[in-house]
């Protein structure tokens, strides 16, 4: 600990000419400020942020809402009551890990089926003479039907139709 004090001392900083980013080489504990109480609540009790869904199911005056008679209502009762959003039974980071594990297993099974379980072709693909009958069918340019060629033919026929 004394060496950390020596490193952070001003004399040592001046001696080594360290940049200000390197002065602190150790972590300091974070200081948390407590949230200020809402002045509109007055002397209303500050209740803990616990959902009623996490409380035991039996032993309450009102079993459906899990409350006893005369208990103060939470400030955020619409969120923490039994009718609020469901409390997750699995922590979010664990649920994200499980979801990514399931997705990767599904994708892995798909790749396995596509690349490993496909049998070889039982026949040889057909081969045509003369570069696959290019010359017999009139060449590559004759077999290409483009949009511009069809459009020019249609434009030339419009005066006949009209």
mmCIF file with all atom_site columns, C-alpha atoms in Angstrom:
data_model
loop_
_atom_site.group_PDB
_atom_site.id
_atom_site.type_symbol
_atom_site.label_atom_id
_atom_site.label_alt_id
_atom_site.label_comp_id
_atom_site.label_asym_id
_atom_site.label_entity_id
_atom_site.label_seq_id
_atom_site.pdbx_PDB_ins_code
_atom_site.Cartn_x
_atom_site.Cartn_y
_atom_site.Cartn_z
_atom_site.occupancy
_atom_site.B_iso_or_equiv
_atom_site.pdbx_formal_charge
_atom_site.auth_seq_id
_atom_site.auth_comp_id
_atom_site.auth_asym_id
_atom_site.auth_atom_id
_atom_site.pdbx_PDB_model_num
ATOM 1   C CA . UNK A 1 1   ? 0.000   0.000   0.000   1.00 0.00 ? 1   UNK A CA 1
ATOM 2   C CA . UNK A 1 2   ? 2.869   2.342   0.745   1.00 0.00 ? 2   UNK A CA 1
ATOM 3   C CA . UNK A 1 3   ? 4.225   1.799   -2.778  1.00 0.00 ? 3   UNK A CA 1
ATOM 4   C CA . UNK A 1 4   ? 0.885   2.944   -4.198  1.00 0.00 ? 4   UNK A CA 1
ATOM 5   C CA . UNK A 1 5   ? 1.132   6.087   -2.116  1.00 0.00 ? 5   UNK A CA 1
ATOM 6   C CA . UNK A 1 6   ? 4.633   6.630   -3.416  1.00 0.00 ? 6   UNK A CA 1
ATOM 7   C CA . UNK A 1 7   ? 3.476   6.244   -7.025  1.00 0.00 ? 7   UNK A CA 1
ATOM 8   C CA . UNK A 1 8   ? 0.649   8.684   -6.534  1.00 0.00 ? 8   UNK A CA 1
ATOM 9   C CA . UNK A 1 9   ? 2.695   11.276  -4.721  1.00 0.00 ? 9   UNK A CA 1
ATOM 10  C CA . UNK A 1 10  ? 3.178   14.606  -6.415  1.00 0.00 ? 10  UNK A CA 1
ATOM 11  C CA . UNK A 1 11  ? 6.970   14.506  -6.095  1.00 0.00 ? 11  UNK A CA 1
ATOM 12  C CA . UNK A 1 12  ? 7.137   11.165  -7.902  1.00 0.00 ? 12  UNK A CA 1
ATOM 13  C CA . UNK A 1 13  ? 4.865   12.457  -10.669 1.00 0.00 ? 13  UNK A CA 1
ATOM 14  C CA . UNK A 1 14  ? 7.073   15.443  -11.235 1.00 0.00 ? 14  UNK A CA 1
ATOM 15  C CA . UNK A 1 15  ? 10.206  13.309  -11.171 1.00 0.00 ? 15  UNK A CA 1
ATOM 16  C CA . UNK A 1 16  ? 9.014   10.832  -13.845 1.00 0.00 ? 16  UNK A CA 1
ATOM 17  C CA . UNK A 1 17  ? 6.892   13.323  -15.798 1.00 0.00 ? 17  UNK A CA 1
ATOM 18  C CA . UNK A 1 18  ? 4.007   10.862  -16.093 1.00 0.00 ? 18  UNK A CA 1
ATOM 19  C CA . UNK A 1 19  ? 0.918   11.816  -18.015 1.00 0.00 ? 19  UNK A CA 1
ATOM 20  C CA . UNK A 1 20  ? -2.170  12.545  -15.897 1.00 0.00 ? 20  UNK A CA 1
ATOM 21  C CA . UNK A 1 21  ? -3.817  9.374   -17.219 1.00 0.00 ? 21  UNK A CA 1
ATOM 22  C CA . UNK A 1 22  ? -1.128  7.219   -15.592 1.00 0.00 ? 22  UNK A CA 1
ATOM 23  C CA . UNK A 1 23  ? -1.114  8.911   -12.172 1.00 0.00 ? 23  UNK A CA 1
ATOM 24  C CA . UNK A 1 24  ? -3.752  6.617   -10.665 1.00 0.00 ? 24  UNK A CA 1
ATOM 25  C CA . UNK A 1 25  ? -2.902  2.967   -11.183 1.00 0.00 ? 25  UNK A CA 1
ATOM 26  C CA . UNK A 1 26  ? -5.329  1.547   -8.629  1.00 0.00 ? 26  UNK A CA 1
ATOM 27  C CA . UNK A 1 27  ? -9.087  1.388   -8.214  1.00 0.00 ? 27  UNK A CA 1
ATOM 28  C CA . UNK A 1 28  ? -10.988 3.441   -5.706  1.00 0.00 ? 28  UNK A CA 1
ATOM 29  C CA . UNK A 1 29  ? -14.293 2.362   -4.229  1.00 0.00 ? 29  UNK A CA 1
ATOM 30  C CA . UNK A 1 30  ? -17.312 3.929   -5.868  1.00 0.00 ? 30  UNK A CA 1
ATOM 31  C CA . UNK A 1 31  ? -19.389 6.232   -3.743  1.00 0.00 ? 31  UNK A CA 1
ATOM 32  C CA . UNK A 1 32  ? -23.121 5.884   -4.199  1.00 0.00 ? 32  UNK A CA 1
ATOM 33  C CA . UNK A 1 33  ? -25.407 8.699   -3.255  1.00 0.00 ? 33  UNK A CA 1
ATOM 34  C CA . UNK A 1 34  ? -28.692 7.561   -1.781  1.00 0.00 ? 34  UNK A CA 1
ATOM 35  C CA . UNK A 1 35  ? -31.677 8.637   -3.819  1.00 0.00 ? 35  UNK A CA 1
ATOM 36  C CA . UNK A 1 36  ? -33.343 11.662  -2.344  1.00 0.00 ? 36  UNK A CA 1
ATOM 37  C CA . UNK A 1 37  ? -36.801 11.088  -0.940  1.00 0.00 ? 37  UNK A CA 1
ATOM 38  C CA . UNK A 1 38  ? -39.642 12.656  -2.859  1.00 0.00 ? 38  UNK A CA 1
ATOM 39  C CA . UNK A 1 39  ? -40.812 15.713  -0.856  1.00 0.00 ? 39  UNK A CA 1
ATOM 40  C CA . UNK A 1 40  ? -44.433 15.068  -1.884  1.00 0.00 ? 40  UNK A CA 1
ATOM 41  C CA . UNK A 1 41  ? -44.452 11.782  0.081   1.00 0.00 ? 41  UNK A CA 1
ATOM 42  C CA . UNK A 1 42  ? -43.936 13.521  3.409   1.00 0.00 ? 42  UNK A CA 1
ATOM 43  C CA . UNK A 1 43  ? -43.640 10.989  6.260   1.00 0.00 ? 43  UNK A CA 1
ATOM 44  C CA . UNK A 1 44  ? -44.914 8.044   4.177   1.00 0.00 ? 44  UNK A CA 1
ATOM 45  C CA . UNK A 1 45  ? -42.717 4.970   4.813   1.00 0.00 ? 45  UNK A CA 1
ATOM 46  C CA . UNK A 1 46  ? -39.980 4.199   2.297   1.00 0.00 ? 46  UNK A CA 1
ATOM 47  C CA . UNK A 1 47  ? -40.791 0.580   1.411   1.00 0.00 ? 47  UNK A CA 1
ATOM 48  C CA . UNK A 1 48  ? -38.302 -1.808  -0.261  1.00 0.00 ? 48  UNK A CA 1
ATOM 49  C CA . UNK A 1 49  ? -38.517 -2.451  -4.005  1.00 0.00 ? 49  UNK A CA 1
ATOM 50  C CA . UNK A 1 50  ? -39.859 -6.025  -3.841  1.00 0.00 ? 50  UNK A CA 1
ATOM 51  C CA . UNK A 1 51  ? -42.516 -7.336  -6.174  1.00 0.00 ? 51  UNK A CA 1
ATOM 52  C CA . UNK A 1 52  ? -45.519 -9.008  -4.555  1.00 0.00 ? 52  UNK A CA 1
ATOM 53  C CA . UNK A 1 53  ? -44.969 -11.906 -6.965  1.00 0.00 ? 53  UNK A CA 1
ATOM 54  C CA . UNK A 1 54  ? -41.771 -12.799 -5.081  1.00 0.00 ? 54  UNK A CA 1
ATOM 55  C CA . UNK A 1 55  ? -43.546 -13.049 -1.703  1.00 0.00 ? 55  UNK A CA 1
ATOM 56  C CA . UNK A 1 56  ? -44.796 -16.421 -0.376  1.00 0.00 ? 56  UNK A CA 1
ATOM 57  C CA . UNK A 1 57  ? -48.226 -17.415 -1.648  1.00 0.00 ? 57  UNK A CA 1
ATOM 58  C CA . UNK A 1 58  ? -49.913 -18.213 1.671   1.00 0.00 ? 58  UNK A CA 1
ATOM 59  C CA . UNK A 1 59  ? -50.366 -16.453 4.979   1.00 0.00 ? 59  UNK A CA 1
ATOM 60  C CA . UNK A 1 60  ? -51.905 -13.178 3.841   1.00 0.00 ? 60  UNK A CA 1
ATOM 61  C CA . UNK A 1 61  ? -55.168 -11.457 4.660   1.00 0.00 ? 61  UNK A CA 1
ATOM 62  C CA . UNK A 1 62  ? -55.714 -10.864 0.928   1.00 0.00 ? 62  UNK A CA 1
ATOM 63  C CA . UNK A 1 63  ? -54.153 -13.915 -0.694  1.00 0.00 ? 63  UNK A CA 1
ATOM 64  C CA . UNK A 1 64  ? -54.714 -12.734 -4.254  1.00 0.00 ? 64  UNK A CA 1
ATOM 65  C CA . UNK A 1 65  ? -52.795 -9.472  -3.804  1.00 0.00 ? 65  UNK A CA 1
ATOM 66  C CA . UNK A 1 66  ? -50.497 -10.899 -1.072  1.00 0.00 ? 66  UNK A CA 1
ATOM 67  C CA . UNK A 1 67  ? -51.214 -8.107  1.413   1.00 0.00 ? 67  UNK A CA 1
ATOM 68  C CA . UNK A 1 68  ? -52.261 -7.911  5.029   1.00 0.00 ? 68  UNK A CA 1
ATOM 69  C CA . UNK A 1 69  ? -54.944 -5.569  6.289   1.00 0.00 ? 69  UNK A CA 1
ATOM 70  C CA . UNK A 1 70  ? -53.482 -2.136  7.037   1.00 0.00 ? 70  UNK A CA 1
ATOM 71  C CA . UNK A 1 71  ? -50.194 -2.663  5.169   1.00 0.00 ? 71  UNK A CA 1
ATOM 72  C CA . UNK A 1 72  ? -48.981 0.492   3.455   1.00 0.00 ? 72  UNK A CA 1
ATOM 73  C CA . UNK A 1 73  ? -49.155 0.430   -0.338  1.00 0.00 ? 73  UNK A CA 1
ATOM 74  C CA . UNK A 1 74  ? -45.964 0.812   -2.332  1.00 0.00 ? 74  UNK A CA 1
ATOM 75  C CA . UNK A 1 75  ? -45.272 4.096   -4.080  1.00 0.00 ? 75  UNK A CA 1
ATOM 76  C CA . UNK A 1 76  ? -44.990 2.140   -7.346  1.00 0.00 ? 76  UNK A CA 1
ATOM 77  C CA . UNK A 1 77  ? -47.799 -0.306  -6.603  1.00 0.00 ? 77  UNK A CA 1
ATOM 78  C CA . UNK A 1 78  ? -48.823 -0.578  -10.267 1.00 0.00 ? 78  UNK A CA 1
ATOM 79  C CA . UNK A 1 79  ? -45.374 -2.066  -11.055 1.00 0.00 ? 79  UNK A CA 1
ATOM 80  C CA . UNK A 1 80  ? -44.821 -4.100  -7.894  1.00 0.00 ? 80  UNK A CA 1
ATOM 81  C CA . UNK A 1 81  ? -48.322 -5.541  -7.428  1.00 0.00 ? 81  UNK A CA 1
ATOM 82  C CA . UNK A 1 82  ? -49.486 -8.971  -8.568  1.00 0.00 ? 82  UNK A CA 1
ATOM 83  C CA . UNK A 1 83  ? -50.897 -7.390  -11.739 1.00 0.00 ? 83  UNK A CA 1
ATOM 84  C CA . UNK A 1 84  ? -47.627 -5.706  -12.712 1.00 0.00 ? 84  UNK A CA 1
ATOM 85  C CA . UNK A 1 85  ? -45.034 -7.086  -15.128 1.00 0.00 ? 85  UNK A CA 1
ATOM 86  C CA . UNK A 1 86  ? -43.945 -10.626 -14.334 1.00 0.00 ? 86  UNK A CA 1
ATOM 87  C CA . UNK A 1 87  ? -40.835 -10.983 -12.236 1.00 0.00 ? 87  UNK A CA 1
ATOM 88  C CA . UNK A 1 88  ? -38.328 -13.028 -14.258 1.00 0.00 ? 88  UNK A CA 1
ATOM 89  C CA . UNK A 1 89  ? -37.688 -16.470 -12.726 1.00 0.00 ? 89  UNK A CA 1
ATOM 90  C CA . UNK A 1 90  ? -34.272 -16.610 -14.435 1.00 0.00 ? 90  UNK A CA 1
ATOM 91  C CA . UNK A 1 91  ? -31.770 -13.747 -14.207 1.00 0.00 ? 91  UNK A CA 1
ATOM 92  C CA . UNK A 1 92  ? -31.535 -11.840 -17.521 1.00 0.00 ? 92  UNK A CA 1
ATOM 93  C CA . UNK A 1 93  ? -27.853 -12.612 -18.177 1.00 0.00 ? 93  UNK A CA 1
ATOM 94  C CA . UNK A 1 94  ? -28.487 -16.328 -17.678 1.00 0.00 ? 94  UNK A CA 1
ATOM 95  C CA . UNK A 1 95  ? -31.575 -16.208 -19.909 1.00 0.00 ? 95  UNK A CA 1
ATOM 96  C CA . UNK A 1 96  ? -29.578 -14.468 -22.662 1.00 0.00 ? 96  UNK A CA 1
ATOM 97  C CA . UNK A 1 97  ? -26.886 -17.148 -22.405 1.00 0.00 ? 97  UNK A CA 1
ATOM 98  C CA . UNK A 1 98  ? -29.475 -19.924 -22.647 1.00 0.00 ? 98  UNK A CA 1
ATOM 99  C CA . UNK A 1 99  ? -31.157 -18.256 -25.636 1.00 0.00 ? 99  UNK A CA 1
ATOM 100 C CA . UNK A 1 100 ? -27.848 -17.864 -27.476 1.00 0.00 ? 100 UNK A CA 1
ATOM 101 C CA . UNK A 1 101 ? -27.007 -21.496 -26.686 1.00 0.00 ? 101 UNK A CA 1
ATOM 102 C CA . UNK A 1 102 ? -30.336 -22.674 -28.122 1.00 0.00 ? 102 UNK A CA 1
ATOM 103 C CA . UNK A 1 103 ? -29.961 -20.530 -31.263 1.00 0.00 ? 103 UNK A CA 1
ATOM 104 C CA . UNK A 1 104 ? -26.407 -21.759 -31.865 1.00 0.00 ? 104 UNK A CA 1
ATOM 105 C CA . UNK A 1 105 ? -27.540 -25.387 -31.407 1.00 0.00 ? 105 UNK A CA 1
ATOM 106 C CA . UNK A 1 106 ? -30.363 -24.856 -33.911 1.00 0.00 ? 106 UNK A CA 1
ATOM 107 C CA . UNK A 1 107 ? -28.036 -23.232 -36.468 1.00 0.00 ? 107 UNK A CA 1
ATOM 108 C CA . UNK A 1 108 ? -25.424 -25.938 -35.896 1.00 0.00 ? 108 UNK A CA 1
ATOM 109 C CA . UNK A 1 109 ? -28.018 -28.662 -36.486 1.00 0.00 ? 109 UNK A CA 1
ATOM 110 C CA . UNK A 1 110 ? -29.050 -26.909 -39.706 1.00 0.00 ? 110 UNK A CA 1
ATOM 111 C CA . UNK A 1 111 ? -25.461 -26.829 -40.959 1.00 0.00 ? 111 UNK A CA 1
ATOM 112 C CA . UNK A 1 112 ? -25.046 -30.473 -39.988 1.00 0.00 ? 112 UNK A CA 1
ATOM 113 C CA . UNK A 1 113 ? -28.113 -31.435 -42.006 1.00 0.00 ? 113 UNK A CA 1
ATOM 114 C CA . UNK A 1 114 ? -27.090 -29.310 -44.988 1.00 0.00 ? 114 UNK A CA 1
ATOM 115 C CA . UNK A 1 115 ? -23.444 -30.265 -45.326 1.00 0.00 ? 115 UNK A CA 1
ATOM 116 C CA . UNK A 1 116 ? -22.942 -33.625 -43.608 1.00 0.00 ? 116 UNK A CA 1
ATOM 117 C CA . UNK A 1 117 ? -26.159 -35.580 -44.070 1.00 0.00 ? 117 UNK A CA 1
ATOM 118 C CA . UNK A 1 118 ? -26.782 -34.847 -47.757 1.00 0.00 ? 118 UNK A CA 1
ATOM 119 C CA . UNK A 1 119 ? -25.978 -37.976 -49.798 1.00 0.00 ? 119 UNK A CA 1
ATOM 120 C CA . UNK A 1 120 ? -23.934 -37.904 -52.981 1.00 0.00 ? 120 UNK A CA 1
ATOM 121 C CA . UNK A 1 121 ? -25.726 -37.688 -56.305 1.00 0.00 ? 121 UNK A CA 1
ATOM 122 C CA . UNK A 1 122 ? -26.516 -41.192 -57.536 1.00 0.00 ? 122 UNK A CA 1
ATOM 123 C CA . UNK A 1 123 ? -26.004 -40.208 -61.193 1.00 0.00 ? 123 UNK A CA 1
ATOM 124 C CA . UNK A 1 124 ? -23.523 -38.270 -63.257 1.00 0.00 ? 124 UNK A CA 1
ATOM 125 C CA . UNK A 1 125 ? -24.788 -34.896 -64.496 1.00 0.00 ? 125 UNK A CA 1
ATOM 126 C CA . UNK A 1 126 ? -25.660 -34.832 -68.203 1.00 0.00 ? 126 UNK A CA 1
ATOM 127 C CA . UNK A 1 127 ? -23.035 -33.379 -70.506 1.00 0.00 ? 127 UNK A CA 1
ATOM 128 C CA . UNK A 1 128 ? -23.897 -31.775 -73.847 1.00 0.00 ? 128 UNK A CA 1
ATOM 129 C CA . UNK A 1 129 ? -21.478 -31.494 -76.759 1.00 0.00 ? 129 UNK A CA 1
ATOM 130 C CA . UNK A 1 130 ? -20.205 -28.163 -78.128 1.00 0.00 ? 130 UNK A CA 1
ATOM 131 C CA . UNK A 1 131 ? -20.003 -26.315 -74.805 1.00 0.00 ? 131 UNK A CA 1
ATOM 132 C CA . UNK A 1 132 ? -23.458 -27.327 -73.688 1.00 0.00 ? 132 UNK A CA 1
ATOM 133 C CA . UNK A 1 133 ? -25.255 -26.743 -77.029 1.00 0.00 ? 133 UNK A CA 1
ATOM 134 C CA . UNK A 1 134 ? -24.388 -23.044 -77.153 1.00 0.00 ? 134 UNK A CA 1
ATOM 135 C CA . UNK A 1 135 ? -23.771 -23.097 -80.902 1.00 0.00 ? 135 UNK A CA 1
ATOM 136 C CA . UNK A 1 136 ? -26.884 -25.204 -81.655 1.00 0.00 ? 136 UNK A CA 1
ATOM 137 C CA . UNK A 1 137 ? -29.150 -22.826 -79.699 1.00 0.00 ? 137 UNK A CA 1
ATOM 138 C CA . UNK A 1 138 ? -27.858 -19.777 -81.567 1.00 0.00 ? 138 UNK A CA 1
ATOM 139 C CA . UNK A 1 139 ? -25.147 -18.501 -79.231 1.00 0.00 ? 139 UNK A CA 1
ATOM 140 C CA . UNK A 1 140 ? -25.193 -16.717 -75.912 1.00 0.00 ? 140 UNK A CA 1
ATOM 141 C CA . UNK A 1 141 ? -26.395 -13.347 -77.219 1.00 0.00 ? 141 UNK A CA 1
ATOM 142 C CA . UNK A 1 142 ? -29.401 -14.821 -79.005 1.00 0.00 ? 142 UNK A CA 1
ATOM 143 C CA . UNK A 1 143 ? -30.565 -16.642 -75.875 1.00 0.00 ? 143 UNK A CA 1
ATOM 144 C CA . UNK A 1 144 ? -30.516 -13.522 -73.722 1.00 0.00 ? 144 UNK A CA 1
ATOM 145 C CA . UNK A 1 145 ? -33.863 -11.781 -73.647 1.00 0.00 ? 145 UNK A CA 1
ATOM 146 C CA . UNK A 1 146 ? -33.472 -8.385  -72.124 1.00 0.00 ? 146 UNK A CA 1
ATOM 147 C CA . UNK A 1 147 ? -36.066 -5.915  -70.950 1.00 0.00 ? 147 UNK A CA 1
ATOM 148 C CA . UNK A 1 148 ? -34.919 -3.283  -73.429 1.00 0.00 ? 148 UNK A CA 1
ATOM 149 C CA . UNK A 1 149 ? -35.398 -5.610  -76.414 1.00 0.00 ? 149 UNK A CA 1
ATOM 150 C CA . UNK A 1 150 ? -38.947 -6.527  -75.351 1.00 0.00 ? 150 UNK A CA 1
ATOM 151 C CA . UNK A 1 151 ? -39.777 -2.884  -74.603 1.00 0.00 ? 151 UNK A CA 1
ATOM 152 C CA . UNK A 1 152 ? -38.611 -1.666  -78.032 1.00 0.00 ? 152 UNK A CA 1
ATOM 153 C CA . UNK A 1 153 ? -40.715 -4.304  -79.754 1.00 0.00 ? 153 UNK A CA 1
ATOM 154 C CA . UNK A 1 154 ? -43.756 -3.260  -77.707 1.00 0.00 ? 154 UNK A CA 1
ATOM 155 C CA . UNK A 1 155 ? -43.185 0.433   -78.499 1.00 0.00 ? 155 UNK A CA 1
ATOM 156 C CA . UNK A 1 156 ? -42.977 -0.341  -82.210 1.00 0.00 ? 156 UNK A CA 1
ATOM 157 C CA . UNK A 1 157 ? -46.292 -2.237  -82.060 1.00 0.00 ? 157 UNK A CA 1
ATOM 158 C CA . UNK A 1 158 ? -48.270 0.475   -80.231 1.00 0.00 ? 158 UNK A CA 1
ATOM 159 C CA . UNK A 1 159 ? -49.177 2.488   -83.367 1.00 0.00 ? 159 UNK A CA 1
ATOM 160 C CA . UNK A 1 160 ? -50.615 -0.692  -84.850 1.00 0.00 ? 160 UNK A CA 1
ATOM 161 C CA . UNK A 1 161 ? -52.694 -1.337  -81.737 1.00 0.00 ? 161 UNK A CA 1
ATOM 162 C CA . UNK A 1 162 ? -53.772 2.277   -81.268 1.00 0.00 ? 162 UNK A CA 1
#
